[in-house]
Amino acid sequence: MPSTTSPVPWLTTAAALVSGAALALAAPAPASASPSPAPDAPPEVPEGAAAEVVKVPMEAANITSAVPDADGEGATARLDNGQSIELPEQAYTEWRESKGEVGTEDLVIGDCGYSYLWLFSTGNRGYMAWTGFHVNENAWFYGWESAVIGAGDTRYEQTFEDGGVLDSQDWSQDYYGMVPATDLYDGMVDNGWAFLSNFQICTALGPNDTQWIQ
């Protein structure tokens, strides 16, 4: 069983999950030179912006297999909920080296946190989107894809990936853009996941947020 003592003194260790009589302890966080916790509140927004953040539960899943990428920079992991995700190299290494020591098959499958999205118009056909997650165990790595679609074939995509070890229960990012015409637009989390310290994957099932961008 991996030690629960973090190799970096100021990093916290994640809590244990219990399923029946089985106990699986979180492993120590990999060392990171630049952890980046999420802000505690949304960024400042223009007066009159729709003050509503859409939140939906995230679902825990286990990695059943992982195939290294040809370039050696990560792996495609298959989850027991049928999804596939692209793991960065460090996440794949952590899973490969520790998968035999942490019994994820004994862990609870179900809600593991929530994902959120906030889309609103900033005027002059501009918009701002704020998206992120809060998870019940510390997340070491994450991958996040968000999009704003509407007005015919308009689709603006944003992809966010960790640049090191997050080691936090929270992450968020805001971004801005312009649309070609005043219309209703859908903001969505297309694909999002967090690699937790108990070696489960917390997967995002949305959300979507529809707003009038003008």
XYZ file of C-alpha atoms in Angstrom:
214
model
C 0.000 0.000 0.000
C 1.495 3.397 -0.925
C 2.485 5.771 1.868
C 0.038 8.590 2.601
C 2.878 10.999 3.414
C 3.323 13.622 0.713
C 6.884 14.003 -0.603
C 6.255 17.767 -0.680
C 5.571 19.074 2.891
C 2.895 21.611 1.987
C 0.891 19.306 -0.228
C -2.098 17.687 1.433
C -3.044 14.038 1.010
C -6.486 12.984 -0.127
C -8.982 11.244 2.120
C -9.695 7.526 1.880
C -12.805 6.132 0.177
C -14.557 3.183 1.802
C -16.694 0.625 -0.029
C -18.143 -1.996 2.312
C -15.253 -3.306 4.389
C -12.629 -2.394 1.804
C -10.344 0.601 2.343
C -8.222 2.153 -0.401
C -5.790 4.877 0.684
C -4.797 7.776 -1.522
C -1.208 7.767 -2.677
C 1.166 10.689 -2.124
C 0.969 13.392 -4.748
C 3.686 13.435 -7.398
C 6.117 16.300 -6.965
C 5.193 19.488 -8.771
C 7.077 22.689 -9.388
C 3.982 24.766 -10.104
C 0.669 23.681 -8.523
C -2.173 25.940 -9.660
C -5.250 25.956 -7.397
C -8.466 27.398 -8.753
C -9.816 30.781 -7.651
C -12.430 30.682 -4.897
C -14.945 32.764 -6.879
C -15.794 33.597 -10.502
C -13.755 36.351 -12.161
C -15.182 39.859 -12.229
C -18.015 40.218 -14.739
C -19.745 43.187 -16.388
C -22.716 44.771 -14.651
C -25.939 43.078 -15.702
C -24.360 39.747 -16.654
C -26.500 36.673 -16.014
C -25.348 35.599 -12.554
C -26.016 31.903 -12.847
C -23.487 29.090 -12.820
C -24.799 25.763 -14.173
C -23.520 22.772 -12.165
C -23.919 19.024 -12.747
C -22.532 15.997 -10.865
C -19.363 14.267 -12.053
C -19.109 10.474 -12.053
C -16.233 8.320 -10.809
C -14.838 5.599 -13.082
C -11.863 3.234 -13.014
C -9.155 2.763 -15.632
C -9.377 -0.775 -16.988
C -6.533 -0.548 -19.518
C -4.162 1.978 -21.059
C -2.289 1.836 -24.365
C 0.825 4.039 -24.686
C 0.785 6.577 -27.515
C 3.221 6.014 -30.376
C 5.082 9.225 -29.530
C 5.580 8.106 -25.925
C 3.977 11.259 -24.531
C 0.976 9.665 -22.863
C -1.589 6.925 -23.289
C -5.181 6.251 -24.263
C -6.974 4.944 -21.183
C -10.183 2.924 -21.298
C -12.617 3.439 -18.409
C -15.125 0.981 -17.010
C -17.977 3.354 -17.941
C -17.107 2.934 -21.645
C -15.274 6.234 -22.066
C -11.745 6.694 -23.376
C -9.493 9.564 -22.304
C -6.020 10.754 -23.258
C -3.688 10.636 -20.245
C -0.582 12.840 -20.207
C 2.725 11.035 -19.757
C 3.062 11.709 -16.021
C -0.506 10.565 -15.284
C 0.046 7.360 -17.263
C 3.315 6.717 -15.421
C 1.656 7.186 -12.024
C -1.142 4.786 -12.939
C 1.167 2.166 -14.456
C 3.532 2.156 -11.479
C 0.855 2.148 -8.772
C -2.129 0.296 -10.246
C -1.240 -2.929 -8.430
C -0.996 -1.192 -5.054
C -4.344 0.624 -4.946
C -7.488 -1.483 -5.334
C -9.727 0.840 -7.333
C -12.118 -2.042 -7.986
C -13.218 -1.687 -4.350
C -13.972 2.019 -4.604
C -17.426 3.517 -4.859
C -18.666 4.267 -8.374
C -20.896 7.324 -8.469
C -20.783 11.037 -7.768
C -17.243 12.305 -7.197
C -17.821 16.057 -7.399
C -19.350 18.494 -9.857
C -18.448 20.395 -13.012
C -19.727 23.856 -13.871
C -20.056 26.367 -16.679
C -21.060 30.023 -16.832
C -21.643 31.686 -20.220
C -22.739 35.285 -20.718
C -22.583 38.193 -23.140
C -20.037 40.954 -22.568
C -21.555 43.206 -25.269
C -20.611 43.955 -28.883
C -21.045 40.229 -29.734
C -18.457 39.264 -27.144
C -18.808 36.542 -24.550
C -17.074 35.146 -21.526
C -17.201 31.538 -20.324
C -16.068 30.252 -16.936
C -15.721 26.511 -16.411
C -14.125 24.106 -13.988
C -14.683 21.417 -11.384
C -14.761 20.624 -7.692
C -13.971 17.011 -6.776
C -14.174 15.068 -3.519
C -10.565 13.813 -3.674
C -7.524 15.835 -4.678
C -7.050 15.846 -8.446
C -3.493 15.335 -9.689
C -4.100 15.775 -13.425
C -6.993 16.892 -15.630
C -8.134 17.349 -19.204
C -10.949 19.742 -20.120
C -12.653 20.587 -23.424
C -15.239 23.339 -23.637
C -17.080 24.810 -26.631
C -19.437 27.629 -27.567
C -21.712 26.851 -30.534
C -24.536 28.574 -32.403
C -25.400 30.822 -35.375
C -25.133 28.160 -38.054
C -21.821 26.339 -38.002
C -20.193 28.535 -35.361
C -18.144 26.427 -32.960
C -15.379 27.835 -30.770
C -13.436 25.205 -28.849
C -11.129 25.566 -25.871
C -8.899 22.773 -24.565
C -7.213 22.956 -21.166
C -4.583 20.525 -19.877
C -2.503 20.479 -16.730
C 1.033 21.755 -16.980
C 2.124 19.822 -13.897
C 0.568 18.289 -10.805
C -2.552 20.147 -9.662
C -3.002 18.419 -6.255
C -6.207 20.308 -5.477
C -9.924 19.642 -5.270
C -10.659 22.694 -7.416
C -9.741 23.974 -10.851
C -11.319 26.632 -13.087
C -10.558 28.760 -16.129
C -12.270 31.701 -17.792
C -11.936 32.597 -21.468
C -13.303 35.186 -23.884
C -14.408 35.250 -27.518
C -16.460 36.961 -30.202
C -19.419 35.576 -32.177
C -20.342 36.512 -35.773
C -23.945 37.470 -35.069
C -26.366 38.190 -32.253
C -28.067 34.892 -31.449
C -28.624 32.181 -28.848
C -25.416 30.268 -28.160
C -24.750 27.076 -26.220
C -21.759 26.771 -23.948
C -20.823 23.230 -22.998
C -18.219 20.971 -21.476
C -17.629 18.478 -24.290
C -15.192 16.250 -22.454
C -13.721 16.716 -19.011
C -11.956 14.519 -16.497
C -9.831 14.676 -13.349
C -7.288 12.002 -12.341
C -7.847 11.643 -8.603
C -5.339 10.771 -5.888
C -7.143 7.451 -5.325
C -6.401 6.597 -9.005
C -10.007 6.907 -10.112
C -11.072 9.188 -12.962
C -13.801 11.722 -12.183
C -15.585 12.342 -15.490
C -17.681 15.351 -16.485
C -21.162 14.797 -17.916
C -21.639 18.428 -18.967
C -22.973 20.965 -18.224
C -24.569 23.120 -20.929
C -25.524 26.779 -20.604
C -27.565 28.644 -23.257
C -27.358 32.438 -23.412
C -28.274 35.286 -25.760
C -25.003 36.781 -27.015
C -25.373 40.288 -28.439
